[in-house]
Amino acid sequence: MSYQYIISATRENVGLITLNRPEALNALSDDLMDELGQALNDFETDDAIGAVVITGSEKAFAAGADIKGMKDRTYMDVYLGNFIGRNWERVTECRKPVIAAVAGYALGGGCELAMMCDFILAADNAKFGQPEIKIGIIPGAGGTQRLTRFVGKSKAMEMCLTGRMMDAAEAERAGLVSRVLPAADLLEEAIKTAQSIASLSRPSVMMAKSAVNKAYETTLAEGVAAERVMFQSLFATEDQKEGMSAFAEKRAPRWTHK
Ligand code: CAA
């Protein structure tokens, strides 16, 4: 399917979504977010795809929600139209792993979109920030909540109150990103990482994602209990028998995703 504001492609078992509004530093308009949701729907239902990478350009992952597109909206426009709530949450609902490959600016909604993904690989030129305060609003796609969970109150508060940007090295130190890579290697490394995840047993990958996400939503005791249920349920899969047999027989496993 072809889109106007994103490019959707596959790289073997990986879905690759490239945000593509270069004239606006990939500002996340409603239409772009609708297209992103559609592309995620397609990858979610495609059995050949085991993981997704979302990326932007070398200059910008995304410089935020589209300021020009929202500047004239009224309270009732955004309330009744459920601005952000209507179509951004699709990213967090994806059951297959989604990696953000971030180069350049990831600001406002761009930083929030990256944080909605399962983990962030950053280029050494990446810059993260929540500058909404400078235009008379606050983050509206989870920034005050997810950034605080990632980097702690002090840094999140400073960033949301001042709009200061964090470079890639600081973002890695703070735990916002899992790894920093040379900008030239970012995309290939992200795709390689996604391909290695996509080549594993799908039920265990999906449950691992679900179990880690539980850590953000519930108490430790409830999270551990949920992990235990998923762990035990994986013994009902053919892939558990295959994976453990392959280890014992010193051969590569042949996953059936069952
Ligand atoms: N929305 C709409 N257009 C944007 C944009 C945005 N978020 N960010 C950049 N653009 C446009 C610029 O208006 C400019 O367009 P023109 O060429 O037509 O003037 C073009 O992209 C290039 O941008 P700049 O000339 O500003 O590029 P720069 O290199 O000088 O600066 C920047 C880069 C520091 C990222 C700067 O563009 C900037 O500050 N952008 C806005 C960042 C921001 O405030 N993001 C938060 C948005 S609100 C939000 O996201 C709410 C939410 O939580 C959901």
PDB file of N, CA, C and O in Angstrom, residues 103-132:
ATOM      1  N   ALA A 103      17.145   9.169  14.717  1.00  0.00           N
ATOM      2  CA  ALA A 103      18.256  10.069  14.393  1.00  0.00           C
ATOM      3  C   ALA A 103      17.704  11.492  14.409  1.00  0.00           C
ATOM      4  O   ALA A 103      16.521  11.712  14.129  1.00  0.00           O
ATOM      5  N   GLY A 104      18.546  12.442  14.740  1.00  0.00           N
ATOM      6  CA  GLY A 104      18.125  13.841  14.727  1.00  0.00           C
ATOM      7  C   GLY A 104      17.089  14.127  15.806  1.00  0.00           C
ATOM      8  O   GLY A 104      17.067  13.500  16.865  1.00  0.00           O
ATOM      9  N   TYR A 105      16.192  15.070  15.491  1.00  0.00           N
ATOM     10  CA  TYR A 105      15.237  15.537  16.496  1.00  0.00           C
ATOM     11  C   TYR A 105      14.134  14.513  16.791  1.00  0.00           C
ATOM     12  O   TYR A 105      13.495  14.004  15.875  1.00  0.00           O
ATOM     13  N   ALA A 106      13.928  14.257  18.074  1.00  0.00           N
ATOM     14  CA  ALA A 106      12.728  13.532  18.533  1.00  0.00           C
ATOM     15  C   ALA A 106      12.138  14.427  19.617  1.00  0.00           C
ATOM     16  O   ALA A 106      12.491  14.330  20.791  1.00  0.00           O
ATOM     17  N   LEU A 107      11.297  15.336  19.200  1.00  0.00           N
ATOM     18  CA  LEU A 107      10.796  16.385  20.095  1.00  0.00           C
ATOM     19  C   LEU A 107       9.288  16.277  20.267  1.00  0.00           C
ATOM     20  O   LEU A 107       8.574  15.876  19.328  1.00  0.00           O
ATOM     21  N   GLY A 108       8.809  16.669  21.447  1.00  0.00           N
ATOM     22  CA  GLY A 108       7.366  16.682  21.672  1.00  0.00           C
ATOM     23  C   GLY A 108       6.760  15.331  21.320  1.00  0.00           C
ATOM     24  O   GLY A 108       7.202  14.279  21.811  1.00  0.00           O
ATOM     25  N   GLY A 109       5.756  15.365  20.446  1.00  0.00           N
ATOM     26  CA  GLY A 109       5.134  14.111  20.014  1.00  0.00           C
ATOM     27  C   GLY A 109       6.111  13.142  19.379  1.00  0.00           C
ATOM     28  O   GLY A 109       5.882  11.927  19.390  1.00  0.00           O
ATOM     29  N   GLY A 110       7.224  13.633  18.853  1.00  0.00           N
ATOM     30  CA  GLY A 110       8.248  12.745  18.275  1.00  0.00           C
ATOM     31  C   GLY A 110       8.932  11.942  19.359  1.00  0.00           C
ATOM     32  O   GLY A 110       9.167  10.732  19.212  1.00  0.00           O
ATOM     33  N   CYS A 111       9.247  12.594  20.474  1.00  0.00           N
ATOM     34  CA  CYS A 111       9.834  11.893  21.622  1.00  0.00           C
ATOM     35  C   CYS A 111       8.798  10.925  22.206  1.00  0.00           C
ATOM     36  O   CYS A 111       9.111   9.785  22.562  1.00  0.00           O
ATOM     37  N   GLU A 112       7.550  11.380  22.247  1.00  0.00           N
ATOM     38  CA  GLU A 112       6.479  10.537  22.797  1.00  0.00           C
ATOM     39  C   GLU A 112       6.227   9.316  21.928  1.00  0.00           C
ATOM     40  O   GLU A 112       6.019   8.209  22.428  1.00  0.00           O
ATOM     41  N   LEU A 113       6.273   9.510  20.613  1.00  0.00           N
ATOM     42  CA  LEU A 113       6.107   8.366  19.702  1.00  0.00           C
ATOM     43  C   LEU A 113       7.241   7.360  19.916  1.00  0.00           C
ATOM     44  O   LEU A 113       7.007   6.148  19.999  1.00  0.00           O
ATOM     45  N   ALA A 114       8.474   7.873  20.032  1.00  0.00           N
ATOM     46  CA  ALA A 114       9.608   6.964  20.251  1.00  0.00           C
ATOM     47  C   ALA A 114       9.406   6.188  21.549  1.00  0.00           C
ATOM     48  O   ALA A 114       9.672   4.980  21.615  1.00  0.00           O
ATOM     49  N   MET A 115       8.925   6.889  22.592  1.00  0.00           N
ATOM     50  CA  MET A 115       8.741   6.219  23.889  1.00  0.00           C
ATOM     51  C   MET A 115       7.581   5.233  23.879  1.00  0.00           C
ATOM     52  O   MET A 115       7.512   4.340  24.715  1.00  0.00           O
ATOM     53  N   MET A 116       6.638   5.380  22.928  1.00  0.00           N
ATOM     54  CA  MET A 116       5.553   4.399  22.808  1.00  0.00           C
ATOM     55  C   MET A 116       6.071   3.075  22.235  1.00  0.00           C
ATOM     56  O   MET A 116       5.428   2.038  22.385  1.00  0.00           O
ATOM     57  N   CYS A 117       7.206   3.146  21.536  1.00  0.00           N
ATOM     58  CA  CYS A 117       7.769   1.920  20.967  1.00  0.00           C
ATOM     59  C   CYS A 117       8.383   1.084  22.085  1.00  0.00           C
ATOM     60  O   CYS A 117       8.521   1.544  23.209  1.00  0.00           O
ATOM     61  N   ASP A 118       8.782  -0.160  21.767  1.00  0.00           N
ATOM     62  CA  ASP A 118       9.246  -1.044  22.828  1.00  0.00           C
ATOM     63  C   ASP A 118      10.644  -0.694  23.304  1.00  0.00           C
ATOM     64  O   ASP A 118      10.970  -0.867  24.468  1.00  0.00           O
ATOM     65  N   PHE A 119      11.503  -0.273  22.398  1.00  0.00           N
ATOM     66  CA  PHE A 119      12.773   0.321  22.821  1.00  0.00           C
ATOM     67  C   PHE A 119      13.283   1.234  21.728  1.00  0.00           C
ATOM     68  O   PHE A 119      12.803   1.192  20.593  1.00  0.00           O
ATOM     69  N   ILE A 120      14.237   2.079  22.150  1.00  0.00           N
ATOM     70  CA  ILE A 120      14.745   3.119  21.254  1.00  0.00           C
ATOM     71  C   ILE A 120      16.219   2.857  20.984  1.00  0.00           C
ATOM     72  O   ILE A 120      17.020   2.749  21.926  1.00  0.00           O
ATOM     73  N   LEU A 121      16.569   2.740  19.705  1.00  0.00           N
ATOM     74  CA  LEU A 121      17.970   2.776  19.299  1.00  0.00           C
ATOM     75  C   LEU A 121      18.216   4.183  18.770  1.00  0.00           C
ATOM     76  O   LEU A 121      17.441   4.679  17.951  1.00  0.00           O
ATOM     77  N   ALA A 122      19.281   4.824  19.240  1.00  0.00           N
ATOM     78  CA  ALA A 122      19.502   6.229  18.877  1.00  0.00           C
ATOM     79  C   ALA A 122      20.785   6.388  18.082  1.00  0.00           C
ATOM     80  O   ALA A 122      21.798   5.730  18.369  1.00  0.00           O
ATOM     81  N   ALA A 123      20.742   7.268  17.095  1.00  0.00           N
ATOM     82  CA  ALA A 123      21.971   7.675  16.412  1.00  0.00           C
ATOM     83  C   ALA A 123      22.703   8.662  17.302  1.00  0.00           C
ATOM     84  O   ALA A 123      22.095   9.302  18.173  1.00  0.00           O
ATOM     85  N   ASP A 124      24.001   8.807  17.058  1.00  0.00           N
ATOM     86  CA  ASP A 124      24.774   9.706  17.924  1.00  0.00           C
ATOM     87  C   ASP A 124      24.381  11.174  17.752  1.00  0.00           C
ATOM     88  O   ASP A 124      24.750  12.009  18.569  1.00  0.00           O
ATOM     89  N   ASN A 125      23.593  11.486  16.723  1.00  0.00           N
ATOM     90  CA  ASN A 125      23.126  12.885  16.564  1.00  0.00           C
ATOM     91  C   ASN A 125      21.700  13.085  17.084  1.00  0.00           C
ATOM     92  O   ASN A 125      21.103  14.132  16.832  1.00  0.00           O
ATOM     93  N   ALA A 126      21.166  12.080  17.778  1.00  0.00           N
ATOM     94  CA  ALA A 126      19.756  12.193  18.223  1.00  0.00           C
ATOM     95  C   ALA A 126      19.622  13.244  19.325  1.00  0.00           C
ATOM     96  O   ALA A 126      20.523  13.428  20.153  1.00  0.00           O
ATOM     97  N   LYS A 127      18.493  13.919  19.314  1.00  0.00           N
ATOM     98  CA  LYS A 127      18.177  14.911  20.357  1.00  0.00           C
ATOM     99  C   LYS A 127      16.740  14.695  20.796  1.00  0.00           C
ATOM    100  O   LYS A 127      15.829  14.715  19.967  1.00  0.00           O
ATOM    101  N   PHE A 128      16.564  14.496  22.104  1.00  0.00           N
ATOM    102  CA  PHE A 128      15.233  14.221  22.656  1.00  0.00           C
ATOM    103  C   PHE A 128      14.772  15.405  23.496  1.00  0.00           C
ATOM    104  O   PHE A 128      15.559  15.995  24.227  1.00  0.00           O
ATOM    105  N   GLY A 129      13.498  15.725  23.412  1.00  0.00           N
ATOM    106  CA  GLY A 129      13.006  16.816  24.241  1.00  0.00           C
ATOM    107  C   GLY A 129      11.495  16.901  24.230  1.00  0.00           C
ATOM    108  O   GLY A 129      10.824  16.337  23.364  1.00  0.00           O
ATOM    109  N   GLN A 130      10.978  17.581  25.251  1.00  0.00           N
ATOM    110  CA  GLN A 130       9.528  17.858  25.357  1.00  0.00           C
ATOM    111  C   GLN A 130       9.384  19.375  25.419  1.00  0.00           C
ATOM    112  O   GLN A 130       9.185  19.943  26.510  1.00  0.00           O
ATOM    113  N   PRO A 131       9.456  20.046  24.257  1.00  0.00           N
ATOM    114  CA  PRO A 131       9.462  21.517  24.264  1.00  0.00           C
ATOM    115  C   PRO A 131       8.077  22.152  24.246  1.00  0.00           C
ATOM    116  O   PRO A 131       7.964  23.357  24.029  1.00  0.00           O
ATOM    117  N   GLU A 132       7.024  21.375  24.492  1.00  0.00           N
ATOM    118  CA  GLU A 132       5.663  21.909  24.398  1.00  0.00           C
ATOM    119  C   GLU A 132       5.460  23.150  25.267  1.00  0.00           C
ATOM    120  O   GLU A 132       4.700  24.037  24.921  1.00  0.00           O
TER     121      GLU A 132
END
